[in-house]
Coordinates of C-alpha atoms and ligand atoms in Angstrom, one line a residue:
X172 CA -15.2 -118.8 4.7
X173 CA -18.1 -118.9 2.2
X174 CA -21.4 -117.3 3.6
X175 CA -24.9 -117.9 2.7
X176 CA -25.6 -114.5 0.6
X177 CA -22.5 -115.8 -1.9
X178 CA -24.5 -118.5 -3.1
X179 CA -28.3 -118.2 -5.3
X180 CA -30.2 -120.5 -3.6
X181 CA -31.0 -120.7 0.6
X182 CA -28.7 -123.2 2.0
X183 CA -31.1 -125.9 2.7
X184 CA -32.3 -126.1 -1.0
X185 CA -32.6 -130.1 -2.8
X186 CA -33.9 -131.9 -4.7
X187 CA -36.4 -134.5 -3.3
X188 CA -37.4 -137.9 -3.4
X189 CA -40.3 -136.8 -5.6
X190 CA -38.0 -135.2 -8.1
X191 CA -39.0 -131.7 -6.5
X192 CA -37.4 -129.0 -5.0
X193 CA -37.3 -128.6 -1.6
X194 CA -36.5 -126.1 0.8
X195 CA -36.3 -126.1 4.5
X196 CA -37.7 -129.5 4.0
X197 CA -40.7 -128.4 2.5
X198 CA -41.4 -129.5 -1.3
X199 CA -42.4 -126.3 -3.6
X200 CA -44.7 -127.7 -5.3
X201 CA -46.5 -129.0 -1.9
X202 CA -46.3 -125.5 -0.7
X203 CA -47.7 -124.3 -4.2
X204 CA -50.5 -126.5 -3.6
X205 CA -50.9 -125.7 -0.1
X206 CA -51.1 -122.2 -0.3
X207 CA -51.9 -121.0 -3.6
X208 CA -49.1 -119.0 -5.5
X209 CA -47.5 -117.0 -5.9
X210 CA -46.1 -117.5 -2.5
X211 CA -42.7 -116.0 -1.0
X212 CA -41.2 -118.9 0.8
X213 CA -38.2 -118.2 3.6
X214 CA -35.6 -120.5 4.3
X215 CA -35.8 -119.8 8.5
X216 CA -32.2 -122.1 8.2
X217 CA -30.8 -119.1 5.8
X218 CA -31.5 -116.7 7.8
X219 CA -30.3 -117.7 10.9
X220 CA -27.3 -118.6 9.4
X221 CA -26.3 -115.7 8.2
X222 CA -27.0 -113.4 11.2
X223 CA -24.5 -115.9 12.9
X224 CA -22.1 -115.3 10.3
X225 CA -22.6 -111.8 11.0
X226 CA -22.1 -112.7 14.7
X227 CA -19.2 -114.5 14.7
X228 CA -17.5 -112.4 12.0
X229 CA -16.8 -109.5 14.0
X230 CA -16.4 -111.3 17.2
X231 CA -13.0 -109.5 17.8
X232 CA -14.3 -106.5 17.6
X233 CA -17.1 -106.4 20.2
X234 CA -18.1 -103.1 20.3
X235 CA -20.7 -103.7 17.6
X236 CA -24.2 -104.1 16.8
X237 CA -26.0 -105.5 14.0
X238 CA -28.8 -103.6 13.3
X239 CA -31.2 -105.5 10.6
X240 CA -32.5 -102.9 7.8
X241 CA -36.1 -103.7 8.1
X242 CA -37.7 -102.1 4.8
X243 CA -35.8 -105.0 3.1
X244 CA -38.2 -107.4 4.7
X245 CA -40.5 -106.6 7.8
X246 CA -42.9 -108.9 9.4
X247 CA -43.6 -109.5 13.3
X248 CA -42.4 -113.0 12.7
X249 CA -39.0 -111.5 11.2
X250 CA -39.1 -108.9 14.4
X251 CA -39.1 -112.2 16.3
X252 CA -36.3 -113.7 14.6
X253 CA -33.4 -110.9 14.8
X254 CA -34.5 -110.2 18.4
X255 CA -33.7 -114.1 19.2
X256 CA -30.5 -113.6 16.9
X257 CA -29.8 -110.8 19.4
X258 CA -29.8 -108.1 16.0
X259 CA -31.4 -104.9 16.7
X260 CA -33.3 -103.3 13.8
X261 CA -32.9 -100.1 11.5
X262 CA -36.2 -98.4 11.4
X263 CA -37.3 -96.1 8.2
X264 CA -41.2 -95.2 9.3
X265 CA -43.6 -94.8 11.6
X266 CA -45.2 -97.9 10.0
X267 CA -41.9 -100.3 10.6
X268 CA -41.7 -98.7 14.0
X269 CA -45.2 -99.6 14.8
X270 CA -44.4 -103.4 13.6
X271 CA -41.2 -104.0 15.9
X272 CA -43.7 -102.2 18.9
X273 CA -46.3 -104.6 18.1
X274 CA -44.0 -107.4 17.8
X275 CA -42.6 -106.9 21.3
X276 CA -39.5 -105.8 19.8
X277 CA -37.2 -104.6 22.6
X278 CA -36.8 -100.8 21.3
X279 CA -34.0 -99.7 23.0
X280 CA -32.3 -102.0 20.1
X281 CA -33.9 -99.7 17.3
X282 CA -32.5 -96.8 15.2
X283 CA -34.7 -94.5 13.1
X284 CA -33.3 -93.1 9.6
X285 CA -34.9 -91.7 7.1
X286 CA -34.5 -87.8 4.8
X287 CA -37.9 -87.1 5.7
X288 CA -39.2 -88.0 8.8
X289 CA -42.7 -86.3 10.0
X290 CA -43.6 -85.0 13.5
X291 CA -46.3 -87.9 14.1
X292 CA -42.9 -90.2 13.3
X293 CA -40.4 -88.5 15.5
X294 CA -43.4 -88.7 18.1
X295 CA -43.8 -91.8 17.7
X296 CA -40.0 -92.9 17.7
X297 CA -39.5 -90.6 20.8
X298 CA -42.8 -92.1 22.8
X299 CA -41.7 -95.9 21.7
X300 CA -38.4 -95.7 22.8
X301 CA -36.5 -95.7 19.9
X302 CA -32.9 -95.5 21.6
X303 CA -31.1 -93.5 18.3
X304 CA -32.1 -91.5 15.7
X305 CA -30.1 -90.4 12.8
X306 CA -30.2 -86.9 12.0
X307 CA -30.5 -86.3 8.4
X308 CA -31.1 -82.4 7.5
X309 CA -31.2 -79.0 9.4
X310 CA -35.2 -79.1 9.2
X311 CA -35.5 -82.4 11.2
X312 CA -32.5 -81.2 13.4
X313 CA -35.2 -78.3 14.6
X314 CA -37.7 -80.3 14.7
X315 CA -36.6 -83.1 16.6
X316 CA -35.7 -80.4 19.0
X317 CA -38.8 -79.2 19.8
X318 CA -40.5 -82.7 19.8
X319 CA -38.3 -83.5 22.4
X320 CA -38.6 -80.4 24.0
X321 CA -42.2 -81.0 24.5
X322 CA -42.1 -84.6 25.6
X323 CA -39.1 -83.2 28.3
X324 CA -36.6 -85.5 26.7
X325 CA -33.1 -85.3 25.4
X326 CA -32.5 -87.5 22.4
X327 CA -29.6 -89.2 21.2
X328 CA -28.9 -88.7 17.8
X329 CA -26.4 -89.4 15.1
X330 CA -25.6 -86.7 12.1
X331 CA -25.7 -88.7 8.7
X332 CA -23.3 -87.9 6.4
X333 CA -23.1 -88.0 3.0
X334 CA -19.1 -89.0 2.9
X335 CA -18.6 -88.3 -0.6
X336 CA -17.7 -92.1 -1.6
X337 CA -19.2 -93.9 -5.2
X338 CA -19.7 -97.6 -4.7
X339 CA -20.3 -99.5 -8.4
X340 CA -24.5 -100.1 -7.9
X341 CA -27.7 -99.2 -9.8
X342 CA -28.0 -95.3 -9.6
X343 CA -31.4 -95.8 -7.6
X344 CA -29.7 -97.5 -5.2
X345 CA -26.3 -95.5 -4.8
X346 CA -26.8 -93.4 -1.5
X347 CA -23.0 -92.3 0.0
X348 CA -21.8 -89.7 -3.4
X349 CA -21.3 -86.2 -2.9
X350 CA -25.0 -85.7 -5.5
X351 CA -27.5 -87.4 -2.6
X352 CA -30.5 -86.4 -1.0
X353 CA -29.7 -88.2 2.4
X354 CA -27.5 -86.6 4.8
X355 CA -25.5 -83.4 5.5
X356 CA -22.8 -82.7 3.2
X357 CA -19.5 -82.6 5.2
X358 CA -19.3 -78.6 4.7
X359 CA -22.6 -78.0 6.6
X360 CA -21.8 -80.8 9.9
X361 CA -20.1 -77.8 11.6
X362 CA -23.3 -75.2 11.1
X363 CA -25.1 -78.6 12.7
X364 CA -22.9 -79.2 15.8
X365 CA -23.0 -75.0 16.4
X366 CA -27.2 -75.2 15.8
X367 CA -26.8 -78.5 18.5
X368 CA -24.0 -76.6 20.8
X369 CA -26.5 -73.1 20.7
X370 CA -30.0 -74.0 20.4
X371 CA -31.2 -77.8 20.3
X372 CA -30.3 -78.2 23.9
X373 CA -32.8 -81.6 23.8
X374 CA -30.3 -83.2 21.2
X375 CA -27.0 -85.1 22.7
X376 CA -25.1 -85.8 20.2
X377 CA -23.4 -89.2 20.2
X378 CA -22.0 -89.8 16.9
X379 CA -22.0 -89.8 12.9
X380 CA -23.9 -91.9 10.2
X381 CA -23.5 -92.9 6.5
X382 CA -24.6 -95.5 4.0
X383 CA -23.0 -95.8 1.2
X384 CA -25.2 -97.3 -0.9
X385 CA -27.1 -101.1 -1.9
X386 CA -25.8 -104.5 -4.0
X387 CA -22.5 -103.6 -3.1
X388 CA -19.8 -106.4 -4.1
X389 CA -16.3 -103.8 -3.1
X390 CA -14.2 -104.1 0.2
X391 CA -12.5 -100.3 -0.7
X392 CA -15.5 -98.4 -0.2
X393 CA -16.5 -99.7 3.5
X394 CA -12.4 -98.9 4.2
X395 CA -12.9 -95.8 3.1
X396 CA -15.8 -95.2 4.3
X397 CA -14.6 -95.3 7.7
X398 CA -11.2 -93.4 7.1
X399 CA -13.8 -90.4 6.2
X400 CA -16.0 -90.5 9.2
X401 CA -12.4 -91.2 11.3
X402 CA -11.3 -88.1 9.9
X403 CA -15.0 -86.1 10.4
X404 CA -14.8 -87.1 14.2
X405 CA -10.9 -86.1 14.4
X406 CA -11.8 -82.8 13.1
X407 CA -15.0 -82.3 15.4
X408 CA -13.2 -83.4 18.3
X409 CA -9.9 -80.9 17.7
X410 CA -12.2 -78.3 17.1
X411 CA -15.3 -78.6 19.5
X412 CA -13.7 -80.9 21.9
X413 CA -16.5 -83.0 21.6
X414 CA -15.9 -86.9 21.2
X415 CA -18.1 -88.5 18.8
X416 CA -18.4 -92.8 20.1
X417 CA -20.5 -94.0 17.7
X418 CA -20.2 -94.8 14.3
X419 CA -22.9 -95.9 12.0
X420 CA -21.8 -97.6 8.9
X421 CA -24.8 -98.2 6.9
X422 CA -25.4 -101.3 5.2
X423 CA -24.9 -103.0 1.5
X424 CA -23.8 -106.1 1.7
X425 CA -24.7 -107.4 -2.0
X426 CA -25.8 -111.1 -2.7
X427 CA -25.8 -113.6 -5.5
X428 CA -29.2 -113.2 -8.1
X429 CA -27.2 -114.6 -11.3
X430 CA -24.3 -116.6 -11.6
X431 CA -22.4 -113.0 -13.1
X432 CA -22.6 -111.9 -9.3
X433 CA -19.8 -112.4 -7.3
X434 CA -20.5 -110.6 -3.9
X435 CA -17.9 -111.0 -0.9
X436 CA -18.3 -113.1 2.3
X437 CA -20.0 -111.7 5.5
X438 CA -16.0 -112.5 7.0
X439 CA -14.3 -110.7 4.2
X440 CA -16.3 -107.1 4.6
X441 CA -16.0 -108.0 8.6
X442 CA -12.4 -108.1 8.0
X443 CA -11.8 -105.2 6.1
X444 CA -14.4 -102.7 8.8
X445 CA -11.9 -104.0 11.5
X446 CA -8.6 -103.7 9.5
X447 CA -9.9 -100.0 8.6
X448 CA -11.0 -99.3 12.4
X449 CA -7.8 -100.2 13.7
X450 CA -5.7 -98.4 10.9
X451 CA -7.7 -95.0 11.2
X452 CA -8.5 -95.2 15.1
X453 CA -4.6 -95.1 15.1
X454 CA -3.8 -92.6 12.1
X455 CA -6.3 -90.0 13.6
X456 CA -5.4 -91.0 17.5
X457 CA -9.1 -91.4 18.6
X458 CA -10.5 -94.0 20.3
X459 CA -12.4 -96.7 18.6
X460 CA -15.8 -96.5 18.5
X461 CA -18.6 -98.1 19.3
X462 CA -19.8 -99.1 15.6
X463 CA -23.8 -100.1 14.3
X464 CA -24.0 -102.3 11.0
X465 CA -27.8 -101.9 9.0
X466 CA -27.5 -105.4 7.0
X467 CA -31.0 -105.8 5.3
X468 CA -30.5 -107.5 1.5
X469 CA -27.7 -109.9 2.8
X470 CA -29.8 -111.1 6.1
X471 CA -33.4 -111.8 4.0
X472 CA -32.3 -111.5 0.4
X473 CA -31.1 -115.6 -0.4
X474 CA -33.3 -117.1 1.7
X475 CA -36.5 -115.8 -0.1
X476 CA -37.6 -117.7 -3.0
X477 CA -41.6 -116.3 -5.3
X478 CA -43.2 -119.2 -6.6
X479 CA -45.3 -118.8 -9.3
X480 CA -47.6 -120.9 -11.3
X481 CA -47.0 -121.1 -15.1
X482 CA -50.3 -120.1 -17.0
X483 CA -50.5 -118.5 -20.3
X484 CA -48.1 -118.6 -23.0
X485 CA -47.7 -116.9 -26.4
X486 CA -45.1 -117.4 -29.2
X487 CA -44.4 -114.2 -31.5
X488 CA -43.8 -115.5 -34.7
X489 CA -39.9 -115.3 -35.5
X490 CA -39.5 -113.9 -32.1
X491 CA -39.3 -114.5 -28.3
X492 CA -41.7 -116.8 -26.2
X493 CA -43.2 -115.2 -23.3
X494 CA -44.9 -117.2 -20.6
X495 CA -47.0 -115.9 -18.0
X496 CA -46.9 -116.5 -14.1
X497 CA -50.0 -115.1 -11.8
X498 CA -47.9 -112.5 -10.2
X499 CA -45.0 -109.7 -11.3
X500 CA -44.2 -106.4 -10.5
X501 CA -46.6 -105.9 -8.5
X502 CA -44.7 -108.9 -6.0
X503 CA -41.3 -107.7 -7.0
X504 CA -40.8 -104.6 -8.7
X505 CA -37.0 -104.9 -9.2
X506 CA -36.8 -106.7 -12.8
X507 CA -39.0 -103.2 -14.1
X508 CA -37.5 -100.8 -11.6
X509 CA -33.9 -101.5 -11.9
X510 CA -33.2 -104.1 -15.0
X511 CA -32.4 -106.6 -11.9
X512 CA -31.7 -110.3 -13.0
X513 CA -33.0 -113.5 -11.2
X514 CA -32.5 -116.8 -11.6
X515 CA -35.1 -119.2 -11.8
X516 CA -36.3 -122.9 -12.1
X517 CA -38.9 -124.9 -12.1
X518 CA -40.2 -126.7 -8.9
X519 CA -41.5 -129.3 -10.2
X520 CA -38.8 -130.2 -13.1
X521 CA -35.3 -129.2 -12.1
X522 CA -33.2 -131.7 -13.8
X523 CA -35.3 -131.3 -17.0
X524 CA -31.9 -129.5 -19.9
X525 CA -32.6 -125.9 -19.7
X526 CA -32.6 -125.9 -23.7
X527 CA -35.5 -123.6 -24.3
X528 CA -35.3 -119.5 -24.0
X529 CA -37.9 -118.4 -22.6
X530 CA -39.4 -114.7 -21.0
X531 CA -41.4 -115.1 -17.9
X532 CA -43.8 -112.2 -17.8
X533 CA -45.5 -111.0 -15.5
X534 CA -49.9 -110.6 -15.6
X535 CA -49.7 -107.1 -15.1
X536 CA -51.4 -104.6 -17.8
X537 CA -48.2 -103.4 -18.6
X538 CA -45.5 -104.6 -20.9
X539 CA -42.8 -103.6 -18.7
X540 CA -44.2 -105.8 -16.0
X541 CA -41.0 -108.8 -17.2
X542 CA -39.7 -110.7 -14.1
X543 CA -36.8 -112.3 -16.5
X544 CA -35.7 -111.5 -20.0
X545 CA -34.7 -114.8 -21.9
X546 CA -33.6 -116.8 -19.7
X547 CA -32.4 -120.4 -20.5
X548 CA -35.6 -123.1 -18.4
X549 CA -36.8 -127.0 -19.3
X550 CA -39.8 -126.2 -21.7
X551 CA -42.5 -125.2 -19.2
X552 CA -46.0 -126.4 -19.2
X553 CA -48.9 -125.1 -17.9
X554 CA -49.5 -125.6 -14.2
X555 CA -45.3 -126.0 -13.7
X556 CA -44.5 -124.3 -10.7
X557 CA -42.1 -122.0 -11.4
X558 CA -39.1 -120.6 -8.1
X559 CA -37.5 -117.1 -8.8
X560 CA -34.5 -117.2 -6.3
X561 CA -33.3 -114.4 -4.1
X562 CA -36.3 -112.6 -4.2
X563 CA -36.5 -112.4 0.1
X564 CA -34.9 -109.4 -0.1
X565 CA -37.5 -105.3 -1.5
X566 CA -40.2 -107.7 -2.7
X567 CA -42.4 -108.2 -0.6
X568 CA -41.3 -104.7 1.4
X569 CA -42.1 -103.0 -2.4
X570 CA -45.1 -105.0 -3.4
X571 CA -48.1 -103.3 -4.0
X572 CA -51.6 -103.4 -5.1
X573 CA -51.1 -102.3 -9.1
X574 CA -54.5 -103.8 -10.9
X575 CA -55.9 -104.6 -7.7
X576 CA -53.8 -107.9 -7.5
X577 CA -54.1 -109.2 -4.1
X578 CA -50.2 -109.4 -1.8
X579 CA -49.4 -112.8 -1.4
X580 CA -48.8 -114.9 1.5
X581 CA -45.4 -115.4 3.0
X582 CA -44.3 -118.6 4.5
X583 CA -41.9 -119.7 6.5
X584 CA -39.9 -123.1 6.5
X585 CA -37.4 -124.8 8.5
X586 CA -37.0 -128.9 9.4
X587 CA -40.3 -129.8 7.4
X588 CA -42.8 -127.4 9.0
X589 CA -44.3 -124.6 7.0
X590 CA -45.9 -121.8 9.0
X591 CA -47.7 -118.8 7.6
X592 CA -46.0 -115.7 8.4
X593 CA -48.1 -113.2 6.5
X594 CA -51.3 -113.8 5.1
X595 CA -52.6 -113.8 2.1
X596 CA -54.3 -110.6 1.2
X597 CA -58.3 -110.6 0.5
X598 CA -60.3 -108.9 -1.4
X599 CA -61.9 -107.5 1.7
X600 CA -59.1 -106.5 3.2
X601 CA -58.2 -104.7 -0.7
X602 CA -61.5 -102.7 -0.3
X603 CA -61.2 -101.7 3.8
X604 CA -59.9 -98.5 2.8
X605 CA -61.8 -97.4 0.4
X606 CA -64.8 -94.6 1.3
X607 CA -67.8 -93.8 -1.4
X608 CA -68.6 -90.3 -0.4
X609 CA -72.8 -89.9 0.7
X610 CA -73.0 -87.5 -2.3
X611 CA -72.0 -90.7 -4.4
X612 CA -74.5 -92.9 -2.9
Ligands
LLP716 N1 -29.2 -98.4 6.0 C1 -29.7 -97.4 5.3 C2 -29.7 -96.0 5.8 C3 -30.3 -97.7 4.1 O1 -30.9 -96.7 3.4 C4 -30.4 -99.0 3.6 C5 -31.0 -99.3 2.3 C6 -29.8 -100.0 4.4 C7 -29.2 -99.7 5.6 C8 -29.8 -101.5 4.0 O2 -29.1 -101.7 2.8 P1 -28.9 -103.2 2.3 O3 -28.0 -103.9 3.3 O4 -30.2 -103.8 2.2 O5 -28.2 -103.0 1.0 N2 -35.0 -101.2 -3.1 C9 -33.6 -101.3 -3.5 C10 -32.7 -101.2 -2.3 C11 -32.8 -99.9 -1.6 C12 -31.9 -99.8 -0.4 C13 -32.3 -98.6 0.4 N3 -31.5 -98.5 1.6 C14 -33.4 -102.7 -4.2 O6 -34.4 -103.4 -4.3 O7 -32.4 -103.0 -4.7

């Protein structure tokens, strides 16, 4: 069965009675109007749909949990969302743990990753009730030792490995090969369990963790994914006697920016985790585990559409047309960070042939700062209101302040209704931070 992240555009997208396009029964160019652009608009519809996907795609296996990766797109009203959708969340700071407290996320569905956690994190983690945190190196492993010593707590933790596995992704974005900075390499987990066994009596440890990497469109690497960690716990157990339950997979899921992409369905990867649990539960003759998923791109990516207003335009002579939109890079890094592709159209003119190539750039003081190279659009005129698509996943989460351009709003849609889920930055709120020192006065 198809799911949402295999198509480009959230599933509620049309075309209305105005000749506009809508989503979540809310016309673009409405919301454009309505709230200024650029303007990240979520598809609540999406969303929901896919975490039922998720849901109902490993129903026969039922010791699992969903975990949302929230540093692809956090907001309380997202915390809200995945709680109702009965996800938990994957935390990667102090900063996403404080939004899931303040959200009245219930923590004891929380894990904490991360290669460099601090002690005011940990802390934090430990005195919010983060249920799990994932072990990454031998300097948080002493750490977290003592933090918990001193709050008179044991912790549960997971070990993340780095299980030696290349998925076909962006090099930025590759995490599970042998070359990483996450994780303990699979020599060093033994010099871990003796450190755990011997000295970090605070520390009960519960299981193993890996990610493997981001955008990823292969089956093979979550199957053998899992046949290495199956092994890893085989091994610990034959040799410590120790039995490892829980499994951490990571997340990865890849979606759909350009037509070239052709990720899998939420069923097919479900499918292939539970073919390659049952297959190397019984090959290595331990039990099967309880087993955390950390979806982030697939869950927010597709139902996220930026929507831009078309402004200035300039033709090189002999050369490419480039037409400016009031936001860019610093509302979605991607295009300049990785080369990523979107697909895009134009609100207010989506029938119109797509006949003219055109370069929407970005009004950022930097050449670089391209949201899409020569793409084929309807000849745009000023004021047009332009949708990139699949933009709900590391834009907003990666946006930042470059030129002192204010963060957008974010709204959410569903059945007509818009509602404002993060507002619109001001220039106030730009400045709060900043301090002139009295010797400047
Ligand atoms: N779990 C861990 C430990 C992770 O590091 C990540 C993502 C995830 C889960 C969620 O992965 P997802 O399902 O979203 O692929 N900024 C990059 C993506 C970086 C991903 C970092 N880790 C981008 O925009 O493509």
């Amino acid at each position: 069965m198809k799911t949402a992240n295999q198509d480009i555009k959230p599933i509620t997208t049309k075309i209305n009675k105005n000749g506009n396009i809508e989503i979540g029964g809310c016309d673009l160019v409405e919301l454009a109007n309505q709230y200024g652009t650029p303007l990240y608009v979520y598809d609540e519809a999406t969303i929901r749909a896919i975490t039922k996907s998720y849901k109902d795609a490993f129903k026969t296996y039922p010791k699992i949990s969903m975990m949302f990766a929230a540093k692809a797109f956090m907001t309380k009203a997202i915390c809200k969302i995945m709680d109702e959708e009965g996800f938990g969340l994957d935390l990667c700071s102090g900063g996403e743990i404080f939004t899931a407290k303040s959200a009245g996320f219930d923590m004891s569905k929380t894990l904490f990753n991360g290669n460099n956690k601090s002690f005011d994190e940990l802390n934090l983690a430990i005195s919010s009730g983060v249920k799990t945190i994932s072990v990454d190196n031998f300097f948080e492993l002493a750490l977290l030792n003592d933090i918990a010593q001193s709050n008179n707590k044991t912790v549960r933790i997971l070990l993340r490995i780095t299980p030696g596995i290349e998925c076909h992704t962006h090099e930025y974005i590759q995490t599970g090969h042998l070359d990483s900075k996450f994780g303990f390499d699979l020599t060093q987990v033994d010099e871990a369990i003796d450190l755990i066994q011997e000295e970090y009596s605070n520390l009960n440890l519960v299981g193993l963790h890996a990610h493997i990497g981001s955008q990823i469109f292969e089956k093979q690497v979550y199957y053998d994914e899992i046949g290495v960690i199956f092994k890893e716990i085989k091994r610990i157990k034959d040799k410590y006697g120790i039995i490892l339950k829980e499994v951490n997979l990571g997340g990865g899921l890849g979606i759909k920016y350009t037509e070239d992409d052709k990720p899998i369905s939420v069923y097919e990867i479900a499918q292939t985790i539970i073919e390659s649990i049952e297959n190397h539960s019984k090959e290595y003759d331990i039990e099967e585990p309880y087993i955390f998923i950390e979806p982030g791109r697939s869950v927010v990516g597709t139902a996220g559409v930026t929507l831009y207003t078309a402004g200035s335009s300039k033709t090189v002579p002999n050369g490419r047309t480039y037409q400016a939109v009031d936001g860019g890079m610093s509302d979605n890094a991607r295009p300049s960070l990785y080369q990523a592709k979107y697909t895009a159209d134009i609100a207010n003119n989506p029938n119109g042939e797509k006949d003219t190539k055109v370069t929407i750039a970005g009004r950022h003081c930097e050449s670089g700062d391209i949201l899409a190279k020569d793409i084929m659009l309807p000849e745009i005129e000023e004021g047009d209101t332009i949708c990139f698509y699949t933009t709900g996943a590391y834009g907003y989460s990666m946006s930042s302040n470059y030129n002192r351009v204010l963060k957008p709003a974010a709204v959410l849609v569903n059945n007509g209704k818009s509602d404002i889920i993060i507002n619109r930055q001001t220039y106030e709120q730009l400045i709060q931070s900043d301090v002139i020192p009295d010797r400047l006065n």
